[in-house]
Amino acid sequence: MGLPSLFDYPQEVLLGISELLSQSELTNLSKACHALHSLIEPLLYPAFSFLWEREFHPPITELVLLIRTLLEKPDLCSLVLSLEFTGYGHKDEIGTCGGPDWTKPTPDPPPVVPMLPVDKLASAMERTGAHLPVINDWTVKVGSGDPEAAMAVLVSLLPNLKRLCVSENWNEITPFLEVLFDRSVCSPRQRSSQCSISSCEFLEYMRNEDNMWPYNGEDRGISGNTTAAPSLLYLPNIQHLEISIDNLMTFSWPCSPFLNPDS
């Protein structure tokens, strides 16, 4: 009598075995074995991390491919619980200044921006409650490979997002993510049906001190967040909040105008 096949075991056993594998092993197994793909796929989506180190080479290809998958398979959106956008200081096109290879140009071409289904992308943006001019600008920026615009789209798709970490490389100018923040602290009757940051329990939103306003960021078109940032304390499920605030010499909050979470 031959040894039993792996597929002779109940799905519960196969799932238990799969949960012991690393993320890379699960990815490879999902690609190699079509019979296990549907079982393994939910295990691939609870957490994602995107590292941006080289200034002109953000991980936009991987980011947009994930967005495309979620737009085409919306049932997977609810499985994503954690997003991390990491990177502390960019390497420019000639490497890290002062490093051993800083004089050597990087030969790599710019990253490829995959195409997204336009209708599904537009519908996802409309569900955020953003105004039409914002949506139009947002669409253009995503199509051109803007990392922050793509990051905001991904965040907007995730109704069960519990943890969001945005480090300084991703947090220079973030108008579209701030639209989601604004919608998330509005009263329940004003929230869109898909306001993912409302479910956040853990939020880290850090800005590089070189971009802080008004001393360094003003010349780069970076506005201060002194008034807006404390409104994140009103996120309905927040338990941990770590955020960089442009701290002026004179600071008071709330002040006029300020965001009223009940209006």
Short mmCIF file of C-alpha atoms in Angstrom, two decimals:
data_model
loop_
_atom_site.label_atom_id
_atom_site.label_comp_id
_atom_site.label_asym_id
_atom_site.label_seq_id
_atom_site.Cartn_x
_atom_site.Cartn_y
_atom_site.Cartn_z
CA MET A 1 0.00 0.00 0.00
CA GLY A 2 1.49 3.32 -1.07
CA LEU A 3 1.87 6.38 1.09
CA PRO A 4 -1.18 8.65 1.16
CA SER A 5 -1.10 11.75 -1.00
CA LEU A 6 -0.99 15.13 0.64
CA PHE A 7 -4.42 15.81 -0.85
CA ASP A 8 -5.89 12.79 0.97
CA TYR A 9 -5.73 14.74 4.24
CA PRO A 10 -8.63 16.97 5.38
CA GLN A 11 -8.45 20.67 4.59
CA GLU A 12 -8.08 21.43 8.29
CA VAL A 13 -4.83 19.44 8.38
CA LEU A 14 -3.55 21.07 5.20
CA LEU A 15 -4.40 24.50 6.58
CA GLY A 16 -2.57 23.73 9.82
CA ILE A 17 0.52 22.69 7.87
CA SER A 18 0.30 25.79 5.67
CA GLU A 19 0.19 28.09 8.70
CA LEU A 20 3.63 26.81 9.73
CA LEU A 21 5.22 27.99 6.49
CA SER A 22 6.89 31.36 5.94
CA GLN A 23 5.30 34.00 3.73
CA SER A 24 7.76 33.34 0.89
CA GLU A 25 7.16 29.58 1.12
CA LEU A 26 3.41 30.12 1.01
CA THR A 27 3.76 32.35 -2.04
CA ASN A 28 5.85 29.78 -3.89
CA LEU A 29 3.52 26.94 -2.93
CA SER A 30 0.48 28.92 -4.05
CA LYS A 31 2.08 29.50 -7.46
CA ALA A 32 3.35 25.93 -7.85
CA CYS A 33 0.25 24.02 -6.76
CA HIS A 34 -3.04 25.16 -8.24
CA ALA A 35 -4.98 22.66 -6.10
CA LEU A 36 -3.77 24.40 -2.92
CA HIS A 37 -4.08 27.95 -4.20
CA SER A 38 -7.61 28.63 -2.91
CA LEU A 39 -6.70 27.20 0.50
CA ILE A 40 -3.47 29.16 0.83
CA GLU A 41 -4.53 32.47 -0.70
CA PRO A 42 -6.19 33.90 2.46
CA LEU A 43 -2.94 33.28 4.37
CA LEU A 44 -1.04 35.54 1.96
CA TYR A 45 -3.00 38.70 2.70
CA PRO A 46 -3.12 39.58 6.43
CA ALA A 47 -0.02 41.80 6.35
CA PHE A 48 2.04 43.63 3.73
CA SER A 49 5.21 45.71 3.99
CA PHE A 50 6.69 48.00 1.33
CA LEU A 51 10.27 49.23 1.71
CA TRP A 52 11.29 52.39 -0.16
CA GLU A 53 15.02 53.10 -0.04
CA ARG A 54 16.14 54.45 -3.41
CA GLU A 55 14.68 57.88 -4.06
CA PHE A 56 13.71 57.35 -7.69
CA HIS A 57 12.88 53.66 -7.38
CA PRO A 58 9.89 53.31 -5.04
CA PRO A 59 8.26 49.86 -4.90
CA ILE A 60 5.47 51.15 -7.12
CA THR A 61 5.29 48.02 -9.29
CA GLU A 62 4.58 45.72 -6.34
CA LEU A 63 2.20 48.25 -4.81
CA VAL A 64 0.11 48.73 -7.94
CA LEU A 65 0.03 44.99 -8.66
CA LEU A 66 -1.48 44.43 -5.21
CA ILE A 67 -4.03 47.18 -5.86
CA ARG A 68 -4.96 45.54 -9.16
CA THR A 69 -5.45 42.16 -7.48
CA LEU A 70 -7.69 43.68 -4.82
CA LEU A 71 -9.73 45.62 -7.39
CA GLU A 72 -10.26 42.43 -9.39
CA LYS A 73 -10.88 40.25 -6.30
CA PRO A 74 -12.64 42.52 -3.79
CA ASP A 75 -13.34 39.59 -1.44
CA LEU A 76 -9.63 39.64 -0.56
CA CYS A 77 -9.77 43.24 0.71
CA SER A 78 -11.26 42.25 4.05
CA LEU A 79 -8.34 39.87 4.73
CA VAL A 80 -5.70 42.61 4.93
CA LEU A 81 -5.19 43.72 8.54
CA SER A 82 -1.77 45.40 8.52
CA LEU A 83 0.16 47.71 6.18
CA GLU A 84 3.68 49.02 6.70
CA PHE A 85 5.29 51.59 4.41
CA THR A 86 8.89 51.72 5.57
CA GLY A 87 12.02 53.66 4.65
CA TYR A 88 14.09 56.12 6.64
CA GLY A 89 16.11 58.34 4.32
CA HIS A 90 16.41 57.95 0.55
CA LYS A 91 19.30 56.81 -1.54
CA ASP A 92 19.46 59.03 -4.60
CA GLU A 93 20.37 58.04 -8.14
CA ILE A 94 24.08 57.87 -7.32
CA GLY A 95 23.75 55.92 -4.10
CA THR A 96 24.07 57.09 -0.53
CA CYS A 97 26.11 60.26 -0.13
CA GLY A 98 29.27 59.46 1.80
CA GLY A 99 28.90 55.72 1.28
CA PRO A 100 31.50 53.54 -0.43
CA ASP A 101 29.60 53.54 -3.74
CA TRP A 102 28.21 57.07 -3.74
CA THR A 103 30.02 58.05 -6.96
CA LYS A 104 28.60 55.15 -8.97
CA PRO A 105 25.39 55.87 -10.91
CA THR A 106 22.60 53.34 -10.59
CA PRO A 107 21.97 51.70 -13.99
CA ASP A 108 18.46 50.50 -13.26
CA PRO A 109 15.59 51.93 -15.32
CA PRO A 110 12.69 53.58 -13.47
CA PRO A 111 10.09 51.18 -12.09
CA VAL A 112 7.23 50.02 -14.30
CA VAL A 113 3.74 51.22 -13.38
CA PRO A 114 1.21 48.45 -14.21
CA MET A 115 -2.15 49.37 -15.70
CA LEU A 116 -5.18 49.37 -13.42
CA PRO A 117 -8.84 48.74 -14.37
CA VAL A 118 -10.00 52.33 -14.76
CA ASP A 119 -13.69 51.80 -13.91
CA LYS A 120 -12.95 49.84 -10.75
CA LEU A 121 -10.32 52.34 -9.66
CA ALA A 122 -12.75 55.24 -10.17
CA SER A 123 -15.45 53.44 -8.18
CA ALA A 124 -13.03 52.79 -5.33
CA MET A 125 -12.03 56.45 -5.20
CA GLU A 126 -15.65 57.62 -5.28
CA ARG A 127 -16.43 55.43 -2.27
CA THR A 128 -13.94 57.42 -0.21
CA GLY A 129 -16.23 60.44 -0.40
CA ALA A 130 -13.54 62.61 -2.01
CA HIS A 131 -14.66 65.47 -4.24
CA LEU A 132 -14.47 65.06 -8.02
CA PRO A 133 -11.47 67.41 -8.57
CA VAL A 134 -9.55 65.44 -5.94
CA ILE A 135 -10.50 62.14 -7.59
CA ASN A 136 -9.39 63.41 -11.00
CA ASP A 137 -6.02 64.52 -9.64
CA TRP A 138 -5.70 61.29 -7.66
CA THR A 139 -6.30 59.20 -10.79
CA VAL A 140 -3.64 61.07 -12.75
CA LYS A 141 -1.11 60.69 -9.95
CA VAL A 142 -1.72 56.95 -9.61
CA GLY A 143 -1.32 56.48 -13.36
CA SER A 144 1.99 58.35 -13.30
CA GLY A 145 3.34 56.16 -10.51
CA ASP A 146 3.09 58.58 -7.59
CA PRO A 147 3.87 56.46 -4.49
CA GLU A 148 1.70 58.41 -2.05
CA ALA A 149 -1.31 58.38 -4.36
CA ALA A 150 -0.99 54.61 -4.82
CA MET A 151 -0.52 54.13 -1.08
CA ALA A 152 -3.74 56.03 -0.39
CA VAL A 153 -5.66 53.90 -2.91
CA LEU A 154 -4.46 50.72 -1.23
CA VAL A 155 -5.41 51.98 2.22
CA SER A 156 -8.86 53.00 0.98
CA LEU A 157 -9.61 49.45 -0.20
CA LEU A 158 -9.19 47.77 3.19
CA PRO A 159 -12.30 47.80 5.40
CA ASN A 160 -10.70 45.79 8.23
CA LEU A 161 -7.32 47.53 8.41
CA LYS A 162 -6.11 47.49 12.02
CA ARG A 163 -2.50 48.62 11.74
CA LEU A 164 -1.03 51.32 9.49
CA CYS A 165 2.59 52.48 9.66
CA VAL A 166 3.81 55.24 7.34
CA SER A 167 7.48 56.16 7.73
CA GLU A 168 9.22 59.32 6.62
CA ASN A 169 10.07 58.30 3.05
CA TRP A 170 6.35 57.94 2.26
CA ASN A 171 5.21 60.94 4.23
CA GLU A 172 6.63 64.00 2.49
CA ILE A 173 3.45 65.23 0.80
CA THR A 174 0.33 63.15 1.50
CA PRO A 175 -2.81 64.98 0.31
CA PHE A 176 -4.74 61.85 -0.65
CA LEU A 177 -4.05 59.95 2.55
CA GLU A 178 -5.15 63.04 4.46
CA VAL A 179 -8.48 62.91 2.59
CA LEU A 180 -8.99 59.46 4.11
CA PHE A 181 -8.05 60.77 7.55
CA ASP A 182 -10.62 63.56 7.22
CA ARG A 183 -13.37 61.13 6.23
CA SER A 184 -12.48 58.79 9.08
CA VAL A 185 -13.02 61.35 11.83
CA CYS A 186 -16.37 62.59 10.51
CA SER A 187 -19.59 61.54 12.17
CA PRO A 188 -20.97 58.09 11.23
CA ARG A 189 -23.67 59.53 8.98
CA GLN A 190 -21.00 61.28 6.91
CA ARG A 191 -18.52 58.44 6.62
CA SER A 192 -18.35 56.57 3.36
CA SER A 193 -19.22 52.88 3.39
CA GLN A 194 -15.55 52.14 2.80
CA CYS A 195 -13.59 54.35 5.17
CA SER A 196 -10.80 51.97 6.11
CA ILE A 197 -8.86 54.13 8.55
CA SER A 198 -11.92 54.22 10.79
CA SER A 199 -11.11 50.63 11.77
CA CYS A 200 -7.46 51.43 12.61
CA GLU A 201 -6.31 50.61 16.12
CA PHE A 202 -2.58 51.26 15.59
CA LEU A 203 -1.34 54.23 13.55
CA GLU A 204 2.21 55.48 13.08
CA TYR A 205 2.54 58.45 10.74
CA MET A 206 6.08 59.81 10.87
CA ARG A 207 7.59 62.70 8.89
CA ASN A 208 11.28 63.38 8.24
CA GLU A 209 12.42 66.30 10.38
CA ASP A 210 14.03 67.84 7.27
CA ASN A 211 10.52 68.28 5.86
CA MET A 212 8.96 69.78 8.96
CA TRP A 213 7.19 73.10 8.49
CA PRO A 214 7.84 76.01 8.46
CA TYR A 215 11.64 75.87 8.79
CA ASN A 216 12.53 73.29 6.14
CA GLY A 217 9.38 72.09 4.43
CA GLU A 218 7.86 75.37 3.33
CA ASP A 219 10.17 75.80 0.33
CA ARG A 220 9.22 72.30 -0.89
CA GLY A 221 5.49 72.92 -0.89
CA ILE A 222 4.95 70.99 2.34
CA SER A 223 2.24 72.53 4.49
CA GLY A 224 2.11 72.37 8.26
CA ASN A 225 -0.09 69.82 10.00
CA THR A 226 -0.25 71.47 13.42
CA THR A 227 -4.02 71.92 13.33
CA ALA A 228 -5.00 68.79 11.42
CA ALA A 229 -2.82 66.17 13.12
CA PRO A 230 -4.51 66.17 16.56
CA SER A 231 -7.85 65.40 14.91
CA LEU A 232 -6.55 61.83 14.46
CA LEU A 233 -7.21 61.42 18.18
CA TYR A 234 -10.86 61.17 17.11
CA LEU A 235 -10.34 58.00 15.08
CA PRO A 236 -13.12 55.83 16.51
CA ASN A 237 -11.07 52.70 17.24
CA ILE A 238 -7.58 54.13 17.78
CA GLN A 239 -5.55 52.64 20.66
CA HIS A 240 -2.00 53.60 19.67
CA LEU A 241 -1.18 56.83 17.83
CA GLU A 242 2.32 58.04 16.97
CA ILE A 243 2.50 61.03 14.65
CA SER A 244 4.94 63.81 13.76
CA ILE A 245 3.42 67.24 14.42
CA ASP A 246 4.86 70.53 13.16
CA ASN A 247 5.29 72.13 16.56
CA LEU A 248 5.24 75.91 16.31
CA MET A 249 6.41 78.21 19.10
CA THR A 250 2.78 79.09 19.83
CA PHE A 251 0.46 76.10 19.80
CA SER A 252 -3.18 75.77 20.74
CA TRP A 253 -5.83 73.30 19.69
CA PRO A 254 -8.61 73.37 18.79
CA CYS A 255 -8.35 76.66 16.99
CA SER A 256 -10.26 78.29 14.14
CA PRO A 257 -10.66 76.84 11.63
CA PHE A 258 -10.47 73.28 12.87
CA LEU A 259 -12.05 69.98 12.00
CA ASN A 260 -15.23 69.27 13.93
CA PRO A 261 -15.66 65.48 14.09
CA ASP A 262 -19.41 65.87 14.54
CA SER A 263 -19.97 68.02 11.45
#
